[in-house]
Coordinates of N, CA and C in Angstrom, one line a residue:
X1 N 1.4 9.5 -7.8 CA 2.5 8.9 -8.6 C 3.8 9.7 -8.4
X2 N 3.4 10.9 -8.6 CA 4.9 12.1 -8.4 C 5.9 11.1 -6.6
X3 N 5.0 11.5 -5.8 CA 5.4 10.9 -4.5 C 6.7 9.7 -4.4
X4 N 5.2 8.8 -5.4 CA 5.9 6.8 -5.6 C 7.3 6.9 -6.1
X5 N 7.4 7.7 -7.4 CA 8.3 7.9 -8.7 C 9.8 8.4 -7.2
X6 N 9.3 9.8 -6.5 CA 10.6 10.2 -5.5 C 11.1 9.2 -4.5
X7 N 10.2 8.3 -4.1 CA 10.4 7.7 -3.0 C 11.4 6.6 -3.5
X8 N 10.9 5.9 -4.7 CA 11.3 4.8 -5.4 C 13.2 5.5 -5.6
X9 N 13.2 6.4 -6.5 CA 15.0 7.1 -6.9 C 15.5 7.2 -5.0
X10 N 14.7 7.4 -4.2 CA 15.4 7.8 -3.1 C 16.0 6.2 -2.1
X11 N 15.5 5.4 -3.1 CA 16.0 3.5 -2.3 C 14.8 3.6 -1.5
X12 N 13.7 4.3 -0.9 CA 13.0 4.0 0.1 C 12.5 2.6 -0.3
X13 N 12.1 1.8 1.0 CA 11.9 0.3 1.1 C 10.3 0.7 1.2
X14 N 9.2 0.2 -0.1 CA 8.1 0.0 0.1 C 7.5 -0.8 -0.1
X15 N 6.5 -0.9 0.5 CA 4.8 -1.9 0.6 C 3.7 -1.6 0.8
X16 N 3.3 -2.4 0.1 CA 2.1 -2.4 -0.7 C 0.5 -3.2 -0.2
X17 N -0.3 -2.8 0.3 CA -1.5 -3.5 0.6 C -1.9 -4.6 -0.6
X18 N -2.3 -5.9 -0.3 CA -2.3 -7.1 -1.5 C -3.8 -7.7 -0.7
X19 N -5.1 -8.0 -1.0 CA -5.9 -8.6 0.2 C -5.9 -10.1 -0.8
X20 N -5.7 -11.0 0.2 CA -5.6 -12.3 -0.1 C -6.9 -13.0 0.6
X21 N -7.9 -13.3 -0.3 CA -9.4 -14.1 0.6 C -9.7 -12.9 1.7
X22 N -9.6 -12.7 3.1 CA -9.9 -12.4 4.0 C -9.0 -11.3 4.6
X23 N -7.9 -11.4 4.7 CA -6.2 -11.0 5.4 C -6.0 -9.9 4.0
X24 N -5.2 -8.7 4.7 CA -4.5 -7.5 4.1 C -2.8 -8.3 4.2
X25 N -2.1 -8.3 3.0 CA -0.9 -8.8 3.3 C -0.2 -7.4 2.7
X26 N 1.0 -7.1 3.1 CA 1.8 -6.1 2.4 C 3.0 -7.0 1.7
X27 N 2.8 -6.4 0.4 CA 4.4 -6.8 -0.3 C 5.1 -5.9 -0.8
X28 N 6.4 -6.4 -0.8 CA 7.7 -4.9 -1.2 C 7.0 -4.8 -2.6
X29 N 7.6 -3.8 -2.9 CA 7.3 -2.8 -4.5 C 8.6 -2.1 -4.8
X30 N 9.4 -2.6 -5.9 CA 10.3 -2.0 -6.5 C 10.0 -1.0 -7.7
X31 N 8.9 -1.4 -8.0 CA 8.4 -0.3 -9.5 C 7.3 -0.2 -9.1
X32 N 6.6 0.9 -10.3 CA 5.5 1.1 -10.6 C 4.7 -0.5 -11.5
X33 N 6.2 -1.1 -12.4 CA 5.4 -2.2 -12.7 C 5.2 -3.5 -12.3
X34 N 5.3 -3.1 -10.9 CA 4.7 -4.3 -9.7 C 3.9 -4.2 -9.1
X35 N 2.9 -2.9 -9.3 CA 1.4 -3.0 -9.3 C 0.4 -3.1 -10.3
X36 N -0.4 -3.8 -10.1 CA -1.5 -4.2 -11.4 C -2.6 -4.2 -10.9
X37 N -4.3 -3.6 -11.4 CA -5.3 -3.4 -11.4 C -5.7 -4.3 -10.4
X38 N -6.1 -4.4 -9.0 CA -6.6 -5.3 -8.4 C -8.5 -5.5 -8.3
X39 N -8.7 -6.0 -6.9 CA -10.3 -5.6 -6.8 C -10.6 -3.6 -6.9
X40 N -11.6 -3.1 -8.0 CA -12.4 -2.1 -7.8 C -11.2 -1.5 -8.9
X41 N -10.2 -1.8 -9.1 CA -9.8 -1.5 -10.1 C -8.2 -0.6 -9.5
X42 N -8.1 -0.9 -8.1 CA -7.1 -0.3 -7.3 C -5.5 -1.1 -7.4
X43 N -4.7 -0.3 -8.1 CA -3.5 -0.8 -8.2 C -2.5 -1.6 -6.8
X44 N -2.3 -3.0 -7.2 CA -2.0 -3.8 -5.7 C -0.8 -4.7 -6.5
X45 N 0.1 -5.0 -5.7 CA 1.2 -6.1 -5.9 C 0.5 -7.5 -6.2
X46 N 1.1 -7.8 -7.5 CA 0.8 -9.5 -7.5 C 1.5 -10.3 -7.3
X47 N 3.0 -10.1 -6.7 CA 4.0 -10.4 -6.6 C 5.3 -9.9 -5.7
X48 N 5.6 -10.6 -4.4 CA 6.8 -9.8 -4.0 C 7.0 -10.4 -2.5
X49 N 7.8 -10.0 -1.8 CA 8.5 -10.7 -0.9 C 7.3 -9.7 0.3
X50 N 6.8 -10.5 1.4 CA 6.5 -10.3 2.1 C 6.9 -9.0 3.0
X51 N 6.7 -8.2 3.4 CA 7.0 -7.1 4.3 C 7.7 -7.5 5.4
X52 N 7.5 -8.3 6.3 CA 6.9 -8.4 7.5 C 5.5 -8.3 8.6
X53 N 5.8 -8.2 9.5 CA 4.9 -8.3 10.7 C 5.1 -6.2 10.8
X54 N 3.7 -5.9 10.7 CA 3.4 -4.6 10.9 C 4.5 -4.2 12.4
X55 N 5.3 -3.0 12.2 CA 5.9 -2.6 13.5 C 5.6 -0.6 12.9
X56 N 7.2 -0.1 13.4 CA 7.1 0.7 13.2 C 7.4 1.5 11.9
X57 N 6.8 2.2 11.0 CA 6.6 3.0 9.6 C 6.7 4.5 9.8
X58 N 7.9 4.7 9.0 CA 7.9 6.2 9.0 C 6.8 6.7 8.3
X59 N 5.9 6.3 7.1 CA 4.8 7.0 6.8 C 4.0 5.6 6.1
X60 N 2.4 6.1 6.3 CA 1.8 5.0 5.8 C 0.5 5.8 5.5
X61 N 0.3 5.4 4.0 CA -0.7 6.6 3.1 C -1.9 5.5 2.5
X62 N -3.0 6.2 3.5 CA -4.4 5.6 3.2 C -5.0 6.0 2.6
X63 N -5.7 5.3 1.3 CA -6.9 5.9 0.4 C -8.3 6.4 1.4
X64 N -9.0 7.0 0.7 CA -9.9 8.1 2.1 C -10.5 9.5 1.3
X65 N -11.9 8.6 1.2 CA -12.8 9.6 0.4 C -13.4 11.0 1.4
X66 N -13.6 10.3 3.1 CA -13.5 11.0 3.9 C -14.0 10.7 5.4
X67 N -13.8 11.4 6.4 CA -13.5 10.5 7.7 C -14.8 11.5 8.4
X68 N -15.2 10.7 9.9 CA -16.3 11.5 10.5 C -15.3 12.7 11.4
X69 N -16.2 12.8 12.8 CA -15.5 14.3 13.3 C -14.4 13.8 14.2
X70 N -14.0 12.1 14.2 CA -13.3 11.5 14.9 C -12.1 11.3 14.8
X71 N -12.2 11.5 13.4 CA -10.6 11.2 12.2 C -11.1 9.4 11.6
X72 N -11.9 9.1 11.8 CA -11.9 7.6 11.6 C -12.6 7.3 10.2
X73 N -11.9 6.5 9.3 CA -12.3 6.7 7.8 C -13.8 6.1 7.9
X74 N -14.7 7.0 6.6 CA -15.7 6.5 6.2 C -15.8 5.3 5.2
X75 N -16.4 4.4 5.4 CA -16.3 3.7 4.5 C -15.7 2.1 4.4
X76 N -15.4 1.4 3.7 CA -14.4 -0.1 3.9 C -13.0 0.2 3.6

């Protein structure tokens, strides 16, 4: 949250993983109160203007209980 709260005061442009049926969609996120409890109880956008088409991201932060000797997450 410390991170979201700096990035947010600094104008940084963020998005948000949203899973719709099948597909990961990202939507922008202006606040903290544009995420709400999704599946498993993981805070997700219910609302917001599309991202775009995945290109290039200065930083992109994955949940990750823990990965094998490959770097490759364990888990879904």
């Amino acid at each position: 949250m410390p991170l979201f709260m700096r990035l947010i005061r600094s104008k940084t442009a963020l998005a948000f993983p949203r899973v719709v049926g099948r597909r990961i969609v990202f939507l922008s996120v202006n606040s903290v109160g544009d995420l709400h409890p999704g599946t498993y109880g993981i805070r997700e956008p219910v609302q917001g203007w599309m991202a775009g088409r995945p290109g290039r991201r200065d930083l992109v932060l994955v949940p990750c209980v823990g990965l094998d000797l490959h770097g490759h997450r364990l888990g879904h």
